[in-house]
GROMACS .gro file of C-alpha atoms in nm:
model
  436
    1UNK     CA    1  15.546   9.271  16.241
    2UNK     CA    2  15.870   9.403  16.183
    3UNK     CA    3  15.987   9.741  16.009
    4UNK     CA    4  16.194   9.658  15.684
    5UNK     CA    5  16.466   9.890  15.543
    6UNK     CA    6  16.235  10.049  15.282
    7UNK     CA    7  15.998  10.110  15.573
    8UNK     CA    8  16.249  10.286  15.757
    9UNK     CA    9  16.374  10.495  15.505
   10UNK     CA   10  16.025  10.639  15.427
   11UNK     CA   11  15.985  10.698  15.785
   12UNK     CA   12  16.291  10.960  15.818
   13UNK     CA   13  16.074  11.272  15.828
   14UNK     CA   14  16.363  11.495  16.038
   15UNK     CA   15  16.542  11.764  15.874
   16UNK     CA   16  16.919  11.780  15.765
   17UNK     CA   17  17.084  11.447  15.945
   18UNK     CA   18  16.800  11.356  16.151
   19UNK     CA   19  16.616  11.060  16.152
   20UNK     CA   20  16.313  11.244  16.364
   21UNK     CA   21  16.168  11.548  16.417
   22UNK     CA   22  16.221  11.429  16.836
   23UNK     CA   23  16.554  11.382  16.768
   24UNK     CA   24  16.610  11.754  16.641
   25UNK     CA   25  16.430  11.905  16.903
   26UNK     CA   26  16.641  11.702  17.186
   27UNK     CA   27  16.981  11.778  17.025
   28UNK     CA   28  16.831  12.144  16.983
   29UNK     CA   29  16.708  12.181  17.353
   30UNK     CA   30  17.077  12.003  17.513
   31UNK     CA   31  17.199  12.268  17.244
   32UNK     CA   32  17.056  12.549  17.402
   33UNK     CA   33  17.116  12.423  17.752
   34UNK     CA   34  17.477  12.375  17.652
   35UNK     CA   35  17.528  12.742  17.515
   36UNK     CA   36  17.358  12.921  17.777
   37UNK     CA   37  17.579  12.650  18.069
   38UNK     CA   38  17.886  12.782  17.848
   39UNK     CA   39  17.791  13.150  17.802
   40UNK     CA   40  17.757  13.186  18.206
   41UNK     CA   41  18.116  13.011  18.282
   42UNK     CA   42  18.209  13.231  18.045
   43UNK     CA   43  18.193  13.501  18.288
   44UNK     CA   44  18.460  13.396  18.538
   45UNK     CA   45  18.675  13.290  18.207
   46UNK     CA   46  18.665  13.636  18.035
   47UNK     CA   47  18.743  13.775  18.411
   48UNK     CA   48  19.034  13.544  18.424
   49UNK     CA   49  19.184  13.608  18.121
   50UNK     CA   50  19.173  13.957  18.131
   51UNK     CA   51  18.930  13.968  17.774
   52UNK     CA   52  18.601  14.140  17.749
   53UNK     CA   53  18.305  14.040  17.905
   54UNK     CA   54  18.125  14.003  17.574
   55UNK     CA   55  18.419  13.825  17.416
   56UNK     CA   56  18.382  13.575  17.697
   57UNK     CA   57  17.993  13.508  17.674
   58UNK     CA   58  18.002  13.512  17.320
   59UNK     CA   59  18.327  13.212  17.266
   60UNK     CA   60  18.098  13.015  17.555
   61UNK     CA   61  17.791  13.073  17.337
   62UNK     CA   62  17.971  12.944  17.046
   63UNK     CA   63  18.134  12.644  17.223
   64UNK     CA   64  17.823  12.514  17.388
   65UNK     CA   65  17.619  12.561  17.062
   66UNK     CA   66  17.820  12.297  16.876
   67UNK     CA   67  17.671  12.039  17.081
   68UNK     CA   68  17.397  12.036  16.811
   69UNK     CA   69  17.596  11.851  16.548
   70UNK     CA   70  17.666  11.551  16.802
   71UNK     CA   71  17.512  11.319  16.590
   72UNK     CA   72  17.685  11.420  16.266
   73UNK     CA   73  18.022  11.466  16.433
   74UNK     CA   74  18.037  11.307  16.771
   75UNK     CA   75  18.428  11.376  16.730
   76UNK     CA   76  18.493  11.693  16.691
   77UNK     CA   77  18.216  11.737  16.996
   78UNK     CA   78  18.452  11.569  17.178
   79UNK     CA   79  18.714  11.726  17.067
   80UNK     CA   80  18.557  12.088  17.158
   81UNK     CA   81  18.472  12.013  17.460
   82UNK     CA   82  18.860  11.872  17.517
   83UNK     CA   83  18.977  12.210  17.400
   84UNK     CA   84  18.750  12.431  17.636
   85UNK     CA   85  18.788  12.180  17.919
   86UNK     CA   86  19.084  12.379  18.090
   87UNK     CA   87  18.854  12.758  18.091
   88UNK     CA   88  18.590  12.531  18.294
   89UNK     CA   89  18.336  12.546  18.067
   90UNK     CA   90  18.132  12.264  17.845
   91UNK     CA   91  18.059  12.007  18.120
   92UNK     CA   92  17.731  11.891  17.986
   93UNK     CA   93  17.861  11.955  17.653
   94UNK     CA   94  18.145  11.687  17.743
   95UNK     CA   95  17.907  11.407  17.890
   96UNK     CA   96  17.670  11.438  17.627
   97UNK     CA   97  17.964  11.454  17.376
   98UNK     CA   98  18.094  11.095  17.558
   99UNK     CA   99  17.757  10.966  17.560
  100UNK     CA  100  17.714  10.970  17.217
  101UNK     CA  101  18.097  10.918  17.117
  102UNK     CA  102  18.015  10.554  17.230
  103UNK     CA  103  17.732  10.486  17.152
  104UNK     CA  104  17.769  10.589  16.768
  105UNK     CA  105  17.946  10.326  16.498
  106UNK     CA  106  18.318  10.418  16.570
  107UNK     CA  107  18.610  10.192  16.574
  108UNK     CA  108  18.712  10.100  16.954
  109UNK     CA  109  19.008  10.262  16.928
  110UNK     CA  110  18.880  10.614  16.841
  111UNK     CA  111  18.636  10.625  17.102
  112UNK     CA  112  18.903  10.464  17.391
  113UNK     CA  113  19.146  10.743  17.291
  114UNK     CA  114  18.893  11.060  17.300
  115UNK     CA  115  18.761  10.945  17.597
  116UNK     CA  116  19.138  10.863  17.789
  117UNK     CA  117  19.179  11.264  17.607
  118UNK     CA  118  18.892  11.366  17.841
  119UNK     CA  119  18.975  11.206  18.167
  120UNK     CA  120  19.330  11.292  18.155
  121UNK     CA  121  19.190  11.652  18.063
  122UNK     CA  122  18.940  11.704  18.321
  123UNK     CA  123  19.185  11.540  18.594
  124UNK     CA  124  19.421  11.788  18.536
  125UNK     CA  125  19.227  12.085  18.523
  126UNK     CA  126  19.074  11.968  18.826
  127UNK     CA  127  19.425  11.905  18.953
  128UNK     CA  128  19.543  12.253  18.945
  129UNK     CA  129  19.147  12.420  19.052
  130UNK     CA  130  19.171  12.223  19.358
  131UNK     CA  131  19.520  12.313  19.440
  132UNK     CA  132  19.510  12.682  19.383
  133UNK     CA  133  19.165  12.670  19.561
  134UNK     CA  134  19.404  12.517  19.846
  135UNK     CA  135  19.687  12.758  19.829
  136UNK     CA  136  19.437  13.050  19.827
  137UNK     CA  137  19.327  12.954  20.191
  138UNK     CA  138  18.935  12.846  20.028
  139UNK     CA  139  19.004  12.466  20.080
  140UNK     CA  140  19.186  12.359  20.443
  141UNK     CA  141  19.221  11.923  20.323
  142UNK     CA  142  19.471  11.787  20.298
  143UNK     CA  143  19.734  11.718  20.081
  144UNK     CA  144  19.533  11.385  19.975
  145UNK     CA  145  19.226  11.598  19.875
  146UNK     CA  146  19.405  11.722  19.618
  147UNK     CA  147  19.445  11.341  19.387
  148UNK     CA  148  19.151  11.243  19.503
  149UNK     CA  149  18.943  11.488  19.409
  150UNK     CA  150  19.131  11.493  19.054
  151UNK     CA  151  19.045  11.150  19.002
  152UNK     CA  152  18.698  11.102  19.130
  153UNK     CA  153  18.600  11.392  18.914
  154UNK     CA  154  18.733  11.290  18.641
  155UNK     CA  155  18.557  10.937  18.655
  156UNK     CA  156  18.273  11.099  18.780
  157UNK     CA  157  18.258  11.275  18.429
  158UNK     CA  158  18.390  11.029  18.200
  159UNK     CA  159  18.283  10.680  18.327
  160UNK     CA  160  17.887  10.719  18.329
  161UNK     CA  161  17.828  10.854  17.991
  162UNK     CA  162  18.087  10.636  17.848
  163UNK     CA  163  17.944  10.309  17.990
  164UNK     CA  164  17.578  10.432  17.906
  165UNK     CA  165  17.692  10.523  17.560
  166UNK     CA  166  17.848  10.165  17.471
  167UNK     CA  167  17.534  10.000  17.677
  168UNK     CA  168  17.362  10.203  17.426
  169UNK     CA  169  17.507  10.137  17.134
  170UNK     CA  170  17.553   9.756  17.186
  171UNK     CA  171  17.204   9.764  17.208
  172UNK     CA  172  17.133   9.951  16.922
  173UNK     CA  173  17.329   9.721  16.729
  174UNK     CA  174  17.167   9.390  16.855
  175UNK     CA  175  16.826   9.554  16.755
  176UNK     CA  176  16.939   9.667  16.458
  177UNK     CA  177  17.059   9.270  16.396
  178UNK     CA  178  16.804   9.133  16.511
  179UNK     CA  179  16.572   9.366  16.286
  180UNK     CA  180  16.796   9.248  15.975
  181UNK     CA  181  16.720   8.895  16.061
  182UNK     CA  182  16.412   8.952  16.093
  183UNK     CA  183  16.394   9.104  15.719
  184UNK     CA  184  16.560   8.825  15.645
  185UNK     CA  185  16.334   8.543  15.752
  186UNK     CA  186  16.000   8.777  15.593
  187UNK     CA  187  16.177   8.761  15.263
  188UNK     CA  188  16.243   8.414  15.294
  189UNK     CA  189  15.880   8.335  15.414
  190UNK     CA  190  15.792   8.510  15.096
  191UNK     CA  191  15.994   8.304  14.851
  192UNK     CA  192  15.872   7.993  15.025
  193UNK     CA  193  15.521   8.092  15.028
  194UNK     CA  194  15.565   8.185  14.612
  195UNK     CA  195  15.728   7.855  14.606
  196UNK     CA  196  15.483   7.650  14.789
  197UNK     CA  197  15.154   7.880  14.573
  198UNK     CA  198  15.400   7.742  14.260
  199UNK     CA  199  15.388   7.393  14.347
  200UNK     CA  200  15.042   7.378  14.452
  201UNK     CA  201  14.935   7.556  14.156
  202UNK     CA  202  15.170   7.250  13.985
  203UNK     CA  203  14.983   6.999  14.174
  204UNK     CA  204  14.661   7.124  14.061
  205UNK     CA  205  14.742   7.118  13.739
  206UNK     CA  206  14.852   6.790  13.755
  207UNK     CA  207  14.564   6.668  13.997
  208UNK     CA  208  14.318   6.841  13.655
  209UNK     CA  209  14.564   6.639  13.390
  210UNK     CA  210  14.515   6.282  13.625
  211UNK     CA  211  14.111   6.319  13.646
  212UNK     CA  212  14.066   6.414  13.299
  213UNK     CA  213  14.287   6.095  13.217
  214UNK     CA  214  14.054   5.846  13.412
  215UNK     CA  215  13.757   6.057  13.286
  216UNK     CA  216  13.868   5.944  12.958
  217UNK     CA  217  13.995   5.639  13.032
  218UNK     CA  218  13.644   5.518  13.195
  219UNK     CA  219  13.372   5.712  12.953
  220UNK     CA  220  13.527   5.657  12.619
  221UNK     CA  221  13.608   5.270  12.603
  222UNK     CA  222  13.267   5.197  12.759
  223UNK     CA  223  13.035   5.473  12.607
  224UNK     CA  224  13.251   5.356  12.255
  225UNK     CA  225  13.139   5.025  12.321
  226UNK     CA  226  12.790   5.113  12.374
  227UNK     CA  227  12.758   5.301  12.073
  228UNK     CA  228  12.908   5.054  11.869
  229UNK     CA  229  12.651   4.778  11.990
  230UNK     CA  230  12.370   5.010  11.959
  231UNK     CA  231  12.448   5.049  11.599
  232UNK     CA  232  12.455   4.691  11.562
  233UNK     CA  233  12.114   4.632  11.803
  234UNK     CA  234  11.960   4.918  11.546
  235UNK     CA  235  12.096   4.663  11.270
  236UNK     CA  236  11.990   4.337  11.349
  237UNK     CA  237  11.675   4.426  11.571
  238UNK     CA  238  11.447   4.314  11.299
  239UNK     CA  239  11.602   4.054  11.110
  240UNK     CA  240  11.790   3.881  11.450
  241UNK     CA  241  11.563   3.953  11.788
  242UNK     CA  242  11.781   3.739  11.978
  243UNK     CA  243  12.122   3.926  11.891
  244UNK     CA  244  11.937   4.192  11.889
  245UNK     CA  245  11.868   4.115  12.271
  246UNK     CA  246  12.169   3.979  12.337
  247UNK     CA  247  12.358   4.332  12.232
  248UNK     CA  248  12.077   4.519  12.437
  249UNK     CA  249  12.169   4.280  12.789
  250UNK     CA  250  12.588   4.412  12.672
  251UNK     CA  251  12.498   4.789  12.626
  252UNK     CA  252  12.323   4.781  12.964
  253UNK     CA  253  12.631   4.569  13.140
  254UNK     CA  254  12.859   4.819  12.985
  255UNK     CA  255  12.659   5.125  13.108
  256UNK     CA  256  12.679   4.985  13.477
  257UNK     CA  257  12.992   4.948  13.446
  258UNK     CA  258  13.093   5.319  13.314
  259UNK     CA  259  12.829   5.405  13.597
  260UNK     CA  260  12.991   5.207  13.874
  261UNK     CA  261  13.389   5.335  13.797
  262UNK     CA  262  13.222   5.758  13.778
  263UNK     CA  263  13.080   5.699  14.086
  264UNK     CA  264  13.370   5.538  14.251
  265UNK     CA  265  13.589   5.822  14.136
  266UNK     CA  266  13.358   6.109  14.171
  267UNK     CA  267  13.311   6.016  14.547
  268UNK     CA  268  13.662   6.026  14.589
  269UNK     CA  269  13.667   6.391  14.450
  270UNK     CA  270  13.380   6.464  14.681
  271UNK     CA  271  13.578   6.296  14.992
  272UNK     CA  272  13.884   6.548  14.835
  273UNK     CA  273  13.643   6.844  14.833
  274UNK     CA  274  13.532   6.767  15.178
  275UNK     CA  275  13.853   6.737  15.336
  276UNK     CA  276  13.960   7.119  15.231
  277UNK     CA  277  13.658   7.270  15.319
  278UNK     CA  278  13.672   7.120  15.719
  279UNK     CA  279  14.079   7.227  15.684
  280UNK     CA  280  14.131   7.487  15.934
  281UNK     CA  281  14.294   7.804  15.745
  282UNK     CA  282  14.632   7.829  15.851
  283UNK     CA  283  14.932   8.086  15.748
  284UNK     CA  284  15.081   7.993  15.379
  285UNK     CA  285  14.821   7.880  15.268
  286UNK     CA  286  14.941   7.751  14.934
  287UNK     CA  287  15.095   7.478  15.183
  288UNK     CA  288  14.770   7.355  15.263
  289UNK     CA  289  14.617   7.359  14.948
  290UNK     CA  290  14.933   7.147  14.811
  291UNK     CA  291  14.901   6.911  15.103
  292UNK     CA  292  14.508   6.902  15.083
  293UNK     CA  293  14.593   6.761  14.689
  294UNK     CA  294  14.913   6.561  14.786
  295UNK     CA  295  14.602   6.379  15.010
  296UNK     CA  296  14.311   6.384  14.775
  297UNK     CA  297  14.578   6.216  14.515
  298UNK     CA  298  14.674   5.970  14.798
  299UNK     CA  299  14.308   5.889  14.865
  300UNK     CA  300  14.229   5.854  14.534
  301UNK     CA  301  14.489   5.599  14.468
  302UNK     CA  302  14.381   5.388  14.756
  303UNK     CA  303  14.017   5.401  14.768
  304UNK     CA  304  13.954   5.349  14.383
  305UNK     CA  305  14.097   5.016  14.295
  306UNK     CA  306  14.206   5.044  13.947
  307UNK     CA  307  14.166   4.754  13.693
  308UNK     CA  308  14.478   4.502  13.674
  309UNK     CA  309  14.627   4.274  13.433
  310UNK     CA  310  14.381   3.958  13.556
  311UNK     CA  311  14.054   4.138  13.330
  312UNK     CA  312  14.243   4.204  13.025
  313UNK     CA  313  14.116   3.905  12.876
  314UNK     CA  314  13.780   4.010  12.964
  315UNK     CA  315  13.851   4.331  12.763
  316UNK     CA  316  13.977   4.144  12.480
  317UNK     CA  317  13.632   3.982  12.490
  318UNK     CA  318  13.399   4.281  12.510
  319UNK     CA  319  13.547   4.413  12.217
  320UNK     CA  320  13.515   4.080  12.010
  321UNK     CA  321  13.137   4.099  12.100
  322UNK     CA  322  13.134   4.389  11.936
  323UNK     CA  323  13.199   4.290  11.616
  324UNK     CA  324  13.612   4.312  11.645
  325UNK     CA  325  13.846   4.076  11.540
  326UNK     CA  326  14.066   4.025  11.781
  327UNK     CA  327  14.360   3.798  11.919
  328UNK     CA  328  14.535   3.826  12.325
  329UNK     CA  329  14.879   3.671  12.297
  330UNK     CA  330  15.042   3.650  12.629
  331UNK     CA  331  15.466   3.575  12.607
  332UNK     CA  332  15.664   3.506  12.970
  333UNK     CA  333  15.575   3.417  13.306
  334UNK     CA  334  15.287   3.577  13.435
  335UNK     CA  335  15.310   3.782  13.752
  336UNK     CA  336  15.210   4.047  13.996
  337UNK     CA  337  15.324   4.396  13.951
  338UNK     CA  338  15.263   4.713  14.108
  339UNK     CA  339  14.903   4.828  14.092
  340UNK     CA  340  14.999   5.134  13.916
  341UNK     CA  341  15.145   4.938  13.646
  342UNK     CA  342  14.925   4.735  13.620
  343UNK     CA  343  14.622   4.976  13.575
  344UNK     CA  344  14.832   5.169  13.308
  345UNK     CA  345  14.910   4.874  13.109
  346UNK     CA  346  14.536   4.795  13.140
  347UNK     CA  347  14.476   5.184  13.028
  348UNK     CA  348  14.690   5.119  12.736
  349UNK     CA  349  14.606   4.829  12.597
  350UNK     CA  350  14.146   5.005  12.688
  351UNK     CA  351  14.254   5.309  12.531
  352UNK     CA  352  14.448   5.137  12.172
  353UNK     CA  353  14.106   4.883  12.157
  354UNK     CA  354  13.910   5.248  12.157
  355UNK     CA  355  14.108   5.393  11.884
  356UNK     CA  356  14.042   5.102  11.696
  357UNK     CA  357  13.677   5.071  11.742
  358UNK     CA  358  13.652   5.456  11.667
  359UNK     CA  359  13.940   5.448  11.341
  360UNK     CA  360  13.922   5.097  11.207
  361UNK     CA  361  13.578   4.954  11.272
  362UNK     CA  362  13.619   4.572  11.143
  363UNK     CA  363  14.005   4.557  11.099
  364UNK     CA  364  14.182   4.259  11.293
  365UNK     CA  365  14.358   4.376  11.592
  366UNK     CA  366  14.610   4.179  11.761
  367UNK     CA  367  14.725   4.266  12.135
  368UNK     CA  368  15.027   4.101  12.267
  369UNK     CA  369  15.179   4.108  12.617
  370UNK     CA  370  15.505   4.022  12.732
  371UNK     CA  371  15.617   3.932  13.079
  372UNK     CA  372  16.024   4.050  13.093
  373UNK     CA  373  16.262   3.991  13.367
  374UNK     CA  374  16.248   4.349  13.464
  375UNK     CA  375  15.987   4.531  13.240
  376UNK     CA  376  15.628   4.461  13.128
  377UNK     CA  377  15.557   4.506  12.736
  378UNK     CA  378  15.228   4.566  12.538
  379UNK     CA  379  15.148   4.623  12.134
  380UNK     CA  380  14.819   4.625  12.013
  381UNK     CA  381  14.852   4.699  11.625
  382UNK     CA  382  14.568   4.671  11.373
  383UNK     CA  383  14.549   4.586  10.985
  384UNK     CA  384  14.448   4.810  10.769
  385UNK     CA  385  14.001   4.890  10.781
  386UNK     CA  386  13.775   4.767  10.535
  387UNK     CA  387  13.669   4.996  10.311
  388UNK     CA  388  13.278   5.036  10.500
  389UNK     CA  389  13.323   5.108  10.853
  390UNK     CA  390  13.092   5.067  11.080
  391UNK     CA  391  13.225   5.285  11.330
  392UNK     CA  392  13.184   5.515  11.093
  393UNK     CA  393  12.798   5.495  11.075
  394UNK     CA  394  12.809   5.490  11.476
  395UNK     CA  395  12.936   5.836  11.451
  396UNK     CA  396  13.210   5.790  11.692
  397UNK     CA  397  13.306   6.099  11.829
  398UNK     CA  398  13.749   6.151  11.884
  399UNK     CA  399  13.931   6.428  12.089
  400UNK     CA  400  14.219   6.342  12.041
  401UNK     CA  401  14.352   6.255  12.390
  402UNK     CA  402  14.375   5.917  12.401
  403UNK     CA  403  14.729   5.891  12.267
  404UNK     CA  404  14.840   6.159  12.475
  405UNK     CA  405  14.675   6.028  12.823
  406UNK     CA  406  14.853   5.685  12.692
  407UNK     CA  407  15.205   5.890  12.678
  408UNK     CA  408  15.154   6.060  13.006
  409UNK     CA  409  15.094   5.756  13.200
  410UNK     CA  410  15.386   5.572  13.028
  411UNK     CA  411  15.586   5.860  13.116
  412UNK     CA  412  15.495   5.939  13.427
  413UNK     CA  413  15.654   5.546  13.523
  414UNK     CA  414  15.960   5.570  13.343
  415UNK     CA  415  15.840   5.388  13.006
  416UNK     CA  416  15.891   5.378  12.640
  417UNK     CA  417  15.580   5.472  12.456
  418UNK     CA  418  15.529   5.420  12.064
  419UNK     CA  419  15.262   5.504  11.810
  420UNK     CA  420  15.232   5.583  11.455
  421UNK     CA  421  15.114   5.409  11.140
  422UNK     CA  422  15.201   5.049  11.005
  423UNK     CA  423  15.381   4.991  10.653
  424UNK     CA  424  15.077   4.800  10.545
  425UNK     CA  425  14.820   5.073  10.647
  426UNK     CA  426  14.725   4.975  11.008
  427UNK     CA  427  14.816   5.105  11.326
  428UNK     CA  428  15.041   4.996  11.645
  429UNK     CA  429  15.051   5.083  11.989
  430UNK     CA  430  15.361   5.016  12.187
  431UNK     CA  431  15.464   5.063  12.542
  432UNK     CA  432  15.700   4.892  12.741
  433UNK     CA  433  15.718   4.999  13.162
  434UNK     CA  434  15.960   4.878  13.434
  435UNK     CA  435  15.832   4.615  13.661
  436UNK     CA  436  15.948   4.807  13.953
   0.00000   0.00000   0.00000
């Protein structure tokens, strides 16, 4: 895992401007080391100059101790150890000081002119050292010692830290990019998986809305039916035995029926259940709990073959032997469509024949179908009940989401669905859906 920006900042636990309690006791130790290298040049400095002894040790204490604010200001390190550079003091103050010139967030330009500051510095100090040192008698070289040793020792001292410190700090940098990016890409892995829980979360929803919609759509035309000629097998079982047998043989047909279309779709939930239990758990897993719907949706569509257009006259004919009047008018060319179309027009035309058996037992119903160019249309609209309803006596239970399951799938197609109440005290269904 990577460490995020918030992480980082709780894990500063150094004092004053450092990041780490390591990182204080390294600049504190090179500190020391730097102080005590400067306090002992200090010696042959103070000598000389012609100044106290003390005065010596104590300016190279001083000098060498500012090597402990190299991280808050790498310059004026530098800069100090420029200044000191000709009393030969301050040499590990000055590689240190280059090291972490470059390898801190500067512009180019500071850092190439401190460190060309150095190295023309140290040359000449080392220059002159070598050529007294000659003209004393200590070194017998050469004239050619004299540059050479001036430059070589001044690369010697300026080159290495300043390539390790831009090594360094390019590094640094990279990390600290790459460690951005990485930020970057957990955030957005976030916000897709909130996205992807959102949309399965959707497509649960939605995959609850379309089951409770064919729950409906199955149970309450048959169960209505069956109720209905149960009240009229209770009527006539007496007085008619043979209609009274004949509405027995229907109630059973109509329960196999409702029996055969819940089992259909309730082994296509099971299939849906089975598939994301054997899923493997993978990461996001709101992905795979969308695409483990997405596929029980699929399924279901495929494996449960909806009803079509061809058995809406045998609908219209179950409900007329129940005791409905009712007239199929049929306009246009008739034609295949879609299955999806055609199962909703089905569902319409089902659900409107329910709503009339439940609200207007004994009115005349008429249901009409139209075959368009490019749309299918359907009304079923009733005339006003009779006074005694039988549906009435049935006890007909209504929840009230037949209309709305009607809407949806209308909807959901790109349709025009209407209901409401006639002038003359019935009730119409409308619904027109695009062939395509």
């Amino acid at each position: 895992m990577t460490t995020t920006g918030e992480d980082r900042a709780r894990a500063l636990t150094g004092p004053w401007w450092w990041e780490r309690r390591r990182g204080a006791a390294l600049d504190g130790a090179l500190a020391l080391a730097s102080a005590v290298e400067c306090g002992a040049e200090g010696v042959p400095f103070a000598r000389d100059a012609g100044v106290p002894l003390s005065v010596g040790i104590v300016f190279g204490l001083l000098a060498g101790a500012v090597l402990l604010v190299r991280r808050k200001w790498p310059v004026a390190v530098v800069l100090v150890a420029i200044a000191i550079t000709p009393a030969q003091m301050g040499f590990l103050m000055g590689i240190v000081g280059l090291y972490t010139l470059a390898a801190c967030e500067l512009p180019r330009r500071i850092i190439v002119a401190l460190a060309g500051m150095s190295l023309v510095g140290t040359m000449i100090v080392t220059f002159v050292r070598v050529r007294q040192d000659m003209a004393r008698g200590d070194l017998t070289l050469g004239d050619w010692f004299v540059p050479f040793a001036a430059v070589t020792t001044s690369l010697g001292l300026t080159a290495p830290p300043l390539l390790l410190g831009l090594y360094v700090g390019a590094r640094r940098r990279l990390m600290e990019s790459l460690r951005e990016r990485a930020d970057s890409l957990e955030r957005e892995l976030q916000l897709l998986a909130e996205r992807a829980e959102e949309r399965a979360e959707w497509a649960r929803g939605e995959e609850r809305t379309r089951i409770a919609r064919e729950m409906h759509d199955v149970v309450a035309h048959r169960v209505s039916l069956m109720v209905v000629h149960a009240a009229a097998l209770q009527a006539v079982a007496r007085k008619d035995p043979e209609k009274a047998v004949r509405n027995a043989a229907l109630v059973g047909d109509m329960g196999r029926q409702a029996l055969t279309e819940l089992r259909e779709m309730l082994g296509v939930l099971r299939s849906g259940d089975a598939v994301r239990r054997s899923a493997e758990p993978v990461p996001l897993a709101a992905v795979g709990v969308a695409a483990a719907e997405a596929a029980s949706r699929a399924a279901a569509e495929e494996v449960l073959d909806g009803p079509s257009l061809a058995e809406l006259e045998e609908l219209v004919g179950q409900s007329a032997a129940a005791g409905m009047v009712v007239a199929l008018s049929v306009e246009g060319e008739v034609r295949a469509y879609a299955a999806v179309v055609e199962q909703t027009a089905y569902r319409v035309v089902q659900e409107a024949l329910t709503n009339v058996h439940k609200h207007a037992a004994g009115a005349r119903t008429f249901v009409r179908l139209a075959h368009r160019r490019a749309e299918i249309a359907m009304q079923v609209e009733n005339e006003s009940p009779p006074e005694v309803a039988s549906a009435s006596a049935a006890g007909l239970p209504s929840g009230g989401n037949g209309l709305l399951g009607m809407r949806e799938r209308v909807l959901a197609l790109g349709g025009v669905f209407v209901s409401g109440p006639t002038e003359k005290g019935g009730f119409r269904v409308s619904a027109v859906i695009p062939a395509v």
